[in-house]
Coordinates of C-alpha atoms and ligand atoms in Angstrom, one line a residue:
M1 CA 17.8 -5.5 -10.9
A2 CA 20.7 -5.1 -8.7
N3 CA 22.4 -2.2 -7.0
I4 CA 25.3 -1.4 -9.4
K5 CA 28.6 -0.4 -8.0
F6 CA 29.8 2.9 -10.0
Y7 CA 33.6 3.7 -10.7
S8 CA 32.9 6.8 -8.0
G9 CA 32.3 4.5 -5.5
E10 CA 28.6 5.4 -5.6
E11 CA 25.9 2.2 -5.4
I12 CA 22.8 2.8 -7.5
P13 CA 19.7 0.9 -8.5
L14 CA 20.1 0.3 -12.2
E15 CA 16.9 0.0 -14.2
M16 CA 16.5 -3.1 -16.0
H17 CA 13.7 -1.7 -18.6
K18 CA 13.7 1.1 -20.7
V19 CA 11.0 3.4 -21.3
R20 CA 8.8 3.3 -24.6
I21 CA 6.1 5.4 -23.8
V22 CA 5.9 8.7 -22.0
Q23 CA 3.7 11.1 -20.4
K24 CA 4.8 15.1 -20.3
L25 CA 4.7 16.8 -16.7
F26 CA 4.7 20.0 -15.7
L27 CA 6.1 21.5 -12.5
P28 CA 3.9 24.9 -11.7
T29 CA 5.6 27.7 -9.6
I30 CA 5.7 27.7 -6.0
D31 CA 3.5 30.6 -5.9
E32 CA 0.8 28.3 -8.3
R33 CA 1.8 25.4 -6.1
K34 CA 0.7 27.2 -2.7
A35 CA -2.7 28.1 -4.6
H36 CA -3.4 24.8 -5.8
M37 CA -2.9 23.4 -2.5
N38 CA -5.3 25.9 -1.0
A39 CA -7.9 25.1 -3.6
A40 CA -7.4 21.6 -2.6
G41 CA -8.4 22.3 0.8
N42 CA -4.9 21.3 1.9
N43 CA -5.8 17.6 1.3
T44 CA -3.8 16.1 -1.4
F45 CA -6.5 13.9 -2.5
L46 CA -8.1 16.9 -3.6
L47 CA -5.8 17.9 -5.8
Q48 CA -5.8 17.8 -9.7
N49 CA -3.3 15.5 -11.0
K50 CA -2.4 18.1 -14.0
D51 CA -0.8 20.3 -11.3
V52 CA 1.3 17.8 -9.8
Y53 CA 4.8 17.1 -10.8
L54 CA 5.7 13.3 -9.2
D55 CA 2.3 11.7 -8.4
M56 CA 3.6 9.7 -5.3
L57 CA 0.0 9.3 -3.8
T58 CA -0.1 5.6 -4.4
D59 CA 1.3 2.7 -6.0
S60 CA -2.3 1.6 -6.7
G61 CA -3.5 1.2 -10.5
V62 CA -0.6 3.7 -11.6
N63 CA 2.3 1.3 -12.3
A64 CA 3.7 0.7 -16.0
M65 CA 2.7 -1.7 -17.9
S66 CA 5.1 -4.0 -20.2
D67 CA 5.1 -4.4 -23.7
N68 CA 4.0 -8.0 -23.1
Q69 CA 1.1 -6.8 -21.1
Q70 CA 0.1 -4.3 -23.6
A71 CA 0.2 -7.0 -26.2
A72 CA -2.0 -9.4 -24.2
M73 CA -4.6 -7.1 -23.6
L74 CA -4.9 -6.7 -27.6
R75 CA -5.6 -10.5 -27.7
A76 CA -8.6 -10.0 -25.0
D77 CA -11.5 -12.2 -25.6
D78 CA -14.6 -9.9 -25.2
S79 CA -17.4 -11.9 -23.9
Y80 CA -19.9 -11.8 -21.0
A81 CA -19.7 -15.0 -20.5
G82 CA -17.2 -17.9 -20.3
S83 CA -14.5 -15.8 -22.0
E84 CA -11.3 -17.5 -22.8
T85 CA -9.3 -14.4 -21.3
F86 CA -11.0 -15.2 -18.1
T87 CA -9.8 -18.9 -18.3
R88 CA -6.5 -17.8 -19.1
L89 CA -6.2 -15.8 -15.6
E90 CA -7.8 -18.4 -13.5
E91 CA -5.1 -20.9 -15.0
K92 CA -2.5 -18.6 -14.0
L93 CA -3.6 -17.9 -10.6
R94 CA -4.0 -21.5 -9.9
E95 CA -0.5 -22.0 -11.6
I96 CA 1.2 -19.6 -8.9
F97 CA -1.3 -20.0 -5.6
G98 CA -2.4 -23.2 -6.0
M99 CA -5.9 -22.6 -5.4
N100 CA -8.4 -24.7 -6.8
Y101 CA -10.8 -21.6 -7.4
F102 CA -11.2 -18.1 -8.5
L103 CA -14.0 -15.4 -8.0
P104 CA -13.2 -12.0 -9.9
T105 CA -14.1 -8.5 -8.5
H106 CA -13.5 -5.1 -9.2
Q107 CA -10.8 -4.5 -7.1
G108 CA -9.6 -5.3 -3.8
R109 CA -12.0 -3.8 -1.3
A110 CA -14.8 -5.6 -3.4
A111 CA -13.0 -8.9 -2.5
E112 CA -13.2 -7.5 1.4
N113 CA -16.9 -6.9 0.7
I114 CA -17.6 -10.3 -0.4
L115 CA -15.1 -11.8 2.6
A116 CA -17.0 -9.8 5.2
T117 CA -20.8 -10.0 3.9
A118 CA -20.1 -14.1 3.4
Y119 CA -18.2 -14.6 7.1
V120 CA -18.6 -11.9 9.3
R121 CA -21.3 -11.5 11.8
E122 CA -22.6 -9.2 14.9
G123 CA -19.8 -9.6 17.7
D124 CA -17.3 -11.5 15.5
V125 CA -13.5 -10.6 16.0
V126 CA -11.0 -11.1 13.2
P127 CA -7.2 -11.0 14.1
M128 CA -4.9 -9.4 11.6
N129 CA -1.3 -8.0 11.6
F130 CA -2.5 -4.8 11.1
H131 CA -5.5 -3.4 9.6
F132 CA -6.1 -1.6 6.4
T133 CA -8.7 1.1 6.0
T134 CA -10.9 -0.7 3.9
T135 CA -10.8 -4.0 5.2
K136 CA -11.7 -2.4 8.8
A137 CA -14.6 -0.7 7.1
H138 CA -16.3 -3.9 5.9
I139 CA -15.7 -5.7 9.1
T140 CA -17.1 -3.2 11.3
R141 CA -20.0 -2.4 8.8
M142 CA -20.8 -6.3 9.7
G143 CA -20.5 -5.3 13.3
G144 CA -17.3 -7.3 13.6
R145 CA -13.9 -5.9 15.5
V146 CA -10.6 -6.1 13.9
E147 CA -7.6 -7.1 16.7
E148 CA -4.1 -5.8 15.8
L149 CA -1.5 -8.3 16.6
V150 CA 1.7 -7.2 15.2
I151 CA 4.9 -7.5 17.0
Q152 CA 5.9 -4.5 19.0
E153 CA 8.9 -3.7 16.5
G154 CA 6.2 -2.9 14.0
L155 CA 4.9 0.1 15.7
N156 CA 8.7 1.6 16.5
P157 CA 9.9 3.9 13.5
N158 CA 13.5 3.2 14.5
S159 CA 13.6 -0.5 15.1
T160 CA 15.7 -2.5 12.1
H161 CA 14.0 -5.7 12.6
P162 CA 13.8 -7.3 9.2
F163 CA 9.9 -8.3 9.4
K164 CA 8.4 -5.6 11.2
G165 CA 4.9 -7.0 9.7
N166 CA 5.0 -10.2 11.6
F167 CA 2.5 -11.5 14.0
D168 CA 2.9 -11.5 17.9
I169 CA 2.0 -15.2 18.0
P170 CA 1.6 -15.4 21.8
R171 CA -0.7 -12.5 21.4
L172 CA -2.5 -14.7 19.1
R173 CA -2.9 -17.6 21.1
K174 CA -4.0 -15.2 24.0
L175 CA -6.7 -13.8 21.9
I176 CA -7.9 -17.4 21.0
E177 CA -8.4 -18.2 24.3
E178 CA -10.2 -15.1 25.6
V179 CA -12.9 -14.6 22.4
G180 CA -13.1 -18.5 21.3
A181 CA -12.3 -19.9 18.0
E182 CA -16.1 -19.9 17.3
R183 CA -16.0 -15.7 17.4
I184 CA -13.1 -15.6 14.8
P185 CA -14.6 -16.1 11.4
F186 CA -11.4 -15.7 9.9
L187 CA -7.9 -14.6 10.5
R188 CA -5.9 -12.4 7.8
I189 CA -2.6 -11.6 7.3
E190 CA -1.7 -8.4 5.3
T191 CA 1.7 -9.5 3.3
G192 CA 3.4 -6.0 3.0
T193 CA 1.5 -4.3 6.0
N194 CA 0.6 -1.1 4.2
L195 CA -0.3 1.4 7.0
I196 CA 3.1 0.6 9.1
G197 CA 5.4 1.6 6.0
G198 CA 4.9 -1.6 4.0
Q199 CA 6.7 -3.8 6.1
P200 CA 7.0 -7.5 5.4
L201 CA 6.1 -10.9 7.1
S202 CA 8.8 -13.7 7.2
L203 CA 7.6 -17.0 5.5
E204 CA 8.6 -18.6 8.7
N205 CA 6.1 -16.5 10.8
M206 CA 3.4 -16.7 8.4
K207 CA 4.0 -20.7 8.5
E208 CA 3.4 -20.4 12.3
V209 CA 0.2 -18.3 12.4
C210 CA -1.5 -20.7 10.0
A211 CA -0.4 -23.6 11.9
V212 CA -2.0 -21.9 15.1
C213 CA -5.2 -21.1 13.3
K214 CA -5.2 -24.9 12.2
E215 CA -4.9 -26.0 15.5
F216 CA -8.0 -24.1 16.5
G217 CA -9.9 -24.5 13.2
I218 CA -9.7 -21.1 12.1
R219 CA -9.6 -20.0 8.5
T220 CA -6.7 -18.6 7.1
V221 CA -7.1 -15.5 4.9
M222 CA -4.0 -13.9 2.8
D223 CA -4.4 -10.0 1.7
A224 CA -2.0 -10.6 -1.4
S225 CA -2.1 -6.8 -2.3
L226 CA 1.2 -6.1 -1.4
L227 CA 3.1 -9.5 -1.8
Q228 CA 5.3 -8.7 -4.5
D229 CA 7.4 -6.5 -2.3
N230 CA 6.8 -9.0 0.5
L231 CA 8.1 -11.7 -1.8
Y232 CA 11.5 -9.8 -2.6
F233 CA 12.1 -9.0 1.0
I234 CA 11.5 -12.8 1.9
K235 CA 14.0 -13.8 -0.6
T236 CA 16.7 -11.3 0.2
R237 CA 16.1 -11.3 4.3
E238 CA 15.1 -14.7 5.2
E239 CA 18.3 -17.1 5.6
A240 CA 16.2 -19.9 4.7
C241 CA 14.8 -18.9 1.3
K242 CA 18.1 -17.5 -0.2
N243 CA 18.1 -20.5 -2.5
M244 CA 14.5 -20.6 -3.5
T245 CA 13.2 -18.8 -6.8
I246 CA 10.3 -16.1 -6.4
R247 CA 7.8 -19.1 -7.8
E248 CA 9.0 -21.4 -5.0
I249 CA 8.7 -19.1 -2.0
T250 CA 5.3 -18.0 -3.5
A251 CA 4.0 -21.6 -3.6
E252 CA 5.6 -22.7 0.1
L253 CA 3.8 -19.5 1.2
A254 CA 0.2 -20.1 -0.4
K255 CA -0.2 -24.0 0.5
N256 CA -0.7 -22.5 4.4
F257 CA -3.8 -20.5 3.5
D258 CA -7.4 -21.2 2.8
I259 CA -8.4 -18.1 0.8
I260 CA -5.8 -15.5 -0.9
Y261 CA -7.4 -12.4 -2.2
F262 CA -5.5 -9.2 -3.9
S263 CA -6.2 -6.0 -5.4
A264 CA -4.9 -6.4 -9.2
R265 CA -4.4 -2.2 -8.9
K266 CA -1.0 -3.4 -6.8
L267 CA -0.3 -6.9 -7.5
G268 CA 0.0 -8.0 -11.3
F269 CA 0.7 -4.1 -12.5
A270 CA -3.2 -4.0 -13.9
R271 CA -6.3 -3.2 -12.1
G272 CA -9.0 -5.4 -10.8
G273 CA -9.0 -8.2 -7.9
G274 CA -10.2 -11.4 -6.7
I275 CA -10.2 -14.5 -4.6
C276 CA -8.5 -17.4 -4.7
I277 CA -10.4 -20.4 -2.6
R278 CA -8.8 -23.7 -1.8
K279 CA -12.0 -25.4 -1.2
K280 CA -15.2 -25.6 -2.9
E281 CA -17.9 -25.2 0.2
E282 CA -16.1 -21.7 0.8
C283 CA -16.4 -21.0 -2.8
L284 CA -19.8 -21.6 -3.0
R285 CA -20.6 -19.5 0.3
M286 CA -19.2 -16.5 -1.7
K287 CA -19.9 -17.1 -5.5
E288 CA -23.5 -15.9 -5.1
F289 CA -22.1 -12.4 -4.2
V290 CA -20.0 -11.7 -7.4
P291 CA -23.0 -11.5 -9.9
L292 CA -24.8 -9.5 -7.4
F293 CA -22.2 -7.0 -6.4
E294 CA -19.5 -7.3 -9.2
G295 CA -20.6 -8.7 -12.4
F296 CA -21.0 -12.3 -14.1
L297 CA -18.5 -15.2 -12.9
T298 CA -16.0 -14.7 -15.7
Y299 CA -15.6 -10.9 -15.4
G300 CA -16.6 -9.6 -11.8
G301 CA -16.3 -6.0 -12.9
M302 CA -13.0 -6.2 -14.6
S303 CA -12.5 -5.6 -18.3
V304 CA -11.2 -8.0 -20.6
R305 CA -8.2 -6.0 -21.4
E306 CA -7.8 -5.8 -17.4
M307 CA -7.8 -9.5 -16.9
E308 CA -5.4 -10.1 -19.7
A309 CA -2.7 -7.5 -18.2
I310 CA -3.1 -8.9 -14.8
T311 CA -2.5 -12.7 -16.1
V312 CA 1.0 -11.5 -17.7
G313 CA 1.6 -8.9 -15.0
L314 CA 1.5 -12.0 -12.4
D315 CA 4.0 -14.0 -14.4
E316 CA 6.4 -11.0 -14.1
T317 CA 5.9 -10.8 -10.4
M318 CA 7.4 -14.1 -10.4
D319 CA 10.8 -12.6 -12.1
E320 CA 13.0 -11.3 -9.3
D321 CA 14.5 -8.6 -11.6
I322 CA 11.4 -7.0 -12.0
I323 CA 9.9 -7.1 -8.6
S324 CA 13.1 -5.7 -6.9
Q325 CA 13.0 -2.6 -9.0
G326 CA 10.4 -0.7 -6.1
P327 CA 12.1 -2.1 -3.3
L328 CA 15.7 -0.7 -4.6
F329 CA 14.3 2.4 -5.6
I330 CA 12.7 2.6 -2.0
E331 CA 15.7 2.2 -0.3
Y332 CA 17.8 4.2 -2.3
M333 CA 15.6 7.2 -1.1
C334 CA 15.4 6.5 2.4
N335 CA 19.1 5.8 2.6
E336 CA 19.6 9.4 1.1
L337 CA 17.1 10.9 3.1
Q338 CA 18.4 9.1 6.3
K339 CA 22.0 10.6 5.2
A340 CA 20.6 14.1 5.2
G341 CA 19.2 12.9 8.7
V342 CA 15.5 12.9 7.7
P343 CA 13.4 10.5 9.8
V344 CA 12.1 7.9 7.5
I345 CA 10.8 4.6 8.9
T346 CA 13.7 1.8 8.6
P347 CA 14.4 -0.3 7.6
A348 CA 13.1 0.4 4.0
G349 CA 10.2 -1.2 3.5
G350 CA 7.5 -1.7 0.1
L351 CA 5.2 0.8 -1.6
G352 CA 7.0 3.8 -0.8
C353 CA 9.3 5.5 1.6
H354 CA 7.4 6.6 4.4
I355 CA 8.6 9.8 6.2
N356 CA 8.2 9.9 10.3
A357 CA 6.0 13.3 10.5
M358 CA 5.7 13.1 14.3
E359 CA 9.9 13.3 14.5
F360 CA 10.0 15.5 11.3
L361 CA 7.6 18.2 12.8
K362 CA 8.2 17.4 16.7
H363 CA 6.8 21.0 17.4
L364 CA 3.5 20.1 15.9
P365 CA 1.0 18.7 18.3
Q366 CA -1.2 15.6 17.0
Q367 CA -4.2 17.6 16.8
E368 CA -2.9 19.7 14.3
Y369 CA -2.2 16.7 12.1
P370 CA 1.5 16.7 11.5
A371 CA 1.5 14.1 8.6
G372 CA -1.4 16.1 6.9
S373 CA 0.9 19.4 7.1
L374 CA 4.2 17.7 6.1
A375 CA 2.0 16.3 2.6
A376 CA 0.7 20.0 2.1
A377 CA 4.6 21.4 2.7
C378 CA 6.0 18.8 0.6
Y379 CA 3.5 19.6 -2.2
I380 CA 4.3 23.1 -2.0
T381 CA 7.7 22.8 -2.0
G382 CA 8.1 20.2 -5.0
G383 CA 4.7 19.9 -6.5
I384 CA 5.2 16.1 -5.1
R385 CA 2.0 14.4 -3.9
G386 CA 2.4 12.1 -1.1
M387 CA -0.2 10.8 1.2
E388 CA -1.2 11.3 5.0
R389 CA -1.1 8.3 6.8
G390 CA -1.8 9.4 10.3
T391 CA -4.5 10.9 12.5
L392 CA -6.4 12.4 9.4
S393 CA -7.1 8.7 8.0
E394 CA -8.6 7.6 11.5
Q395 CA -12.3 8.1 12.1
R396 CA -13.0 10.1 15.2
N397 CA -14.4 8.1 18.1
E398 CA -18.4 7.5 18.8
D399 CA -18.0 10.7 21.3
G400 CA -16.5 12.9 19.0
S401 CA -12.8 13.0 20.1
E402 CA -9.9 12.8 18.0
R403 CA -8.5 9.1 17.7
F404 CA -4.9 9.8 17.5
S405 CA -3.1 7.2 15.2
E406 CA -0.1 5.4 16.5
M407 CA 2.0 6.9 13.7
E408 CA 2.0 10.1 11.8
L409 CA 3.5 9.2 8.1
L410 CA 3.6 10.9 4.9
R411 CA 3.7 8.2 2.5
L412 CA 5.7 8.9 -0.8
A413 CA 4.7 5.8 -3.1
M414 CA 7.0 4.5 -5.7
P415 CA 4.6 3.5 -8.4
R416 CA 6.9 0.5 -10.3
R417 CA 8.7 1.3 -13.0
V418 CA 7.3 5.0 -13.6
F419 CA 10.1 7.0 -12.5
T420 CA 13.6 7.8 -13.2
L421 CA 16.6 8.1 -10.4
S422 CA 17.2 11.9 -11.2
Q423 CA 13.4 12.3 -10.3
V424 CA 13.6 10.1 -7.0
K425 CA 17.0 12.6 -6.5
Y426 CA 14.5 15.5 -7.2
V427 CA 12.3 14.4 -4.3
V428 CA 15.4 13.7 -1.6
D429 CA 16.4 17.0 -2.3
R430 CA 13.4 18.9 -1.7
L431 CA 12.6 16.9 1.3
V432 CA 16.1 18.0 2.6
W433 CA 15.3 21.6 2.2
L434 CA 12.2 21.2 3.5
Y435 CA 13.5 19.5 6.8
E436 CA 16.2 21.9 7.1
N437 CA 13.1 24.3 7.4
R438 CA 10.8 22.4 9.4
H439 CA 10.6 24.8 11.9
L440 CA 8.6 27.1 9.3
V441 CA 6.0 24.4 8.7
G442 CA 2.7 25.0 10.8
G443 CA -0.4 22.8 11.3
L444 CA -3.7 22.5 9.9
K445 CA -7.5 22.6 11.4
F446 CA -10.5 21.2 9.5
V447 CA -12.9 23.5 7.7
E448 CA -15.1 20.8 6.2
E449 CA -15.0 17.5 7.8
P450 CA -17.0 14.5 6.8
K451 CA -18.1 11.7 9.1
V452 CA -16.7 8.9 6.9
L453 CA -13.6 8.7 5.5
R454 CA -12.6 11.8 5.7
F455 CA -9.4 11.9 4.6
F456 CA -10.6 11.8 1.1
F457 CA -12.7 14.6 0.9
G458 CA -12.0 16.8 3.9
R459 CA -11.0 20.2 3.5
L460 CA -8.3 22.0 5.8
E461 CA -6.5 25.2 6.4
P462 CA -3.2 26.1 7.9
V463 CA -3.6 27.4 11.8
S464 CA -1.3 30.6 10.8
D465 CA 0.3 32.2 7.9
W466 CA 3.1 29.5 7.9
Q467 CA 2.7 28.5 4.0
D468 CA 3.7 32.4 3.1
K469 CA 6.8 31.9 5.0
L470 CA 7.6 28.8 3.7
V471 CA 7.2 30.2 0.1
A472 CA 9.1 33.3 1.0
K473 CA 12.1 31.2 2.4
F474 CA 12.0 29.1 -0.8
K475 CA 12.1 32.0 -3.0
A476 CA 15.0 33.1 -1.1
D477 CA 16.9 29.8 -1.6
F478 CA 16.1 29.2 -5.1
G479 CA 15.6 32.2 -6.7
D480 CA 13.6 31.8 -10.0
S481 CA 14.2 28.2 -10.2
L482 CA 11.0 26.4 -9.7
Ligands
F0G501 N1 -5.4 -4.5 0.8 C1 -4.4 -3.4 0.7 C2 -3.0 -4.3 1.4 C3 -4.2 -2.2 0.0 O1 -3.2 -1.7 0.2 C4 -5.4 -2.1 -0.6 C5 -5.3 -0.8 -1.5 C6 -6.4 -2.9 -0.6 C7 -6.2 -4.1 0.2 C8 -7.6 -2.3 -1.2 O2 -7.7 -2.5 -2.7 O3 -7.8 -0.1 -3.5 O4 -8.2 -2.4 -5.0 O5 -9.8 -1.5 -3.6 N2 -4.6 0.3 -1.1 C9 -4.6 1.4 -1.9 C10 -3.4 2.4 -1.4 C11 -5.5 2.2 -2.0 O6 -3.3 3.4 -1.6 O7 -2.5 2.0 -0.5 P1 -8.2 -1.5 -3.6

């Protein structure tokens, strides 16, 4: 897929697929949307999907499958042990990543659970470019600590660095010197860095990081959940890789790592997950946990249909036409928003479009959760469900004080092959309206705050009657239109 130049001069990402199964959507009225948002405690995780027009909460497990995936699901070989389906998946992973062993898990965090249980001990340190919520939770559960070593540009919302997910290598060397290689059970590289806006790492940077680890005998682990977008960015942004195929880039990348794990809810347009391992002894260290936590070694909690879908989906991930759809739609959306002055994270990354809520709602203090408020306002304005990625997604400090996140983002994920361009244009239009009326948006406060993973279940209320004012202004501008 590529941007196509229209006669009008406009450049538009042109879909290289057609829709053959559809799901009816509903757009509730603005009064209904406000009521639904309040019933959900102003937390987009608690909305009912039937009340959502565009679900941009995540790209996890909600990507559209292809005809070939659906066809493969029909030939699935249903057996507890030794299923042909598992062998097909194992062989596909070996072909793509060149690793000898594969342990299946029911999703990505289950792979993290096994890795942390097998390797992390009290007082250990796990360096990574940036944490992901579930990863950090599993490492700290085992008494370990996460050290984030992303380059400075990674935390600058306006930087135009093409690889903002890159590791800061001098800081990595310093950390190894300080804590000692023996306290580092593994280093984790998260391709397509989730929490800082789906920002990629370059092939060159990953090779260098792995070389440093080899020097000190440190195990290297790749979280490949968001590898799909990262591959596209390497191909299009890294000069040395311009003439390589996606398959060649993947092989060149994978050969540096000892372990590659992934959530197949993202990688492979399906559901499930697993761990690919180079060495037998490493496989043996983790293997026993699979039947304990997941299921037998030839399914690990996945259905055979899911496994067939992953096998075909992984092949599709090697097709540049297919994997460019997400990044091109996201880039289109970011560009259109930027033209209207809406602050977005640049350059456009993978996963989704990330709105800089700290900048969008400059008048709100972080104590009032600007990204959470923006998520609530975005649903009320357009029936669009995004995800808060800011202070609400953090856990309080031990002493009960707030841990303010470095960025306050509203993530509008772009499930692959799901939305049309007119739906994307609708999102842009409603966000531009909201931006022009941003002074009406107020903060939120907790009414129910769980101790762990509060962003999933917590309930909040507006600090004032700002939502009434927002609805009134919407009606004044749009009349009876939804
Ligand atoms: N690693 C990364 C980079 C992820 O983005 C996710 C999930 C996981 C691990 C965990 O995988 O959900 O299959 O257990 N990210 C989802 C999201 C939840 O919405 O971004 P999982």
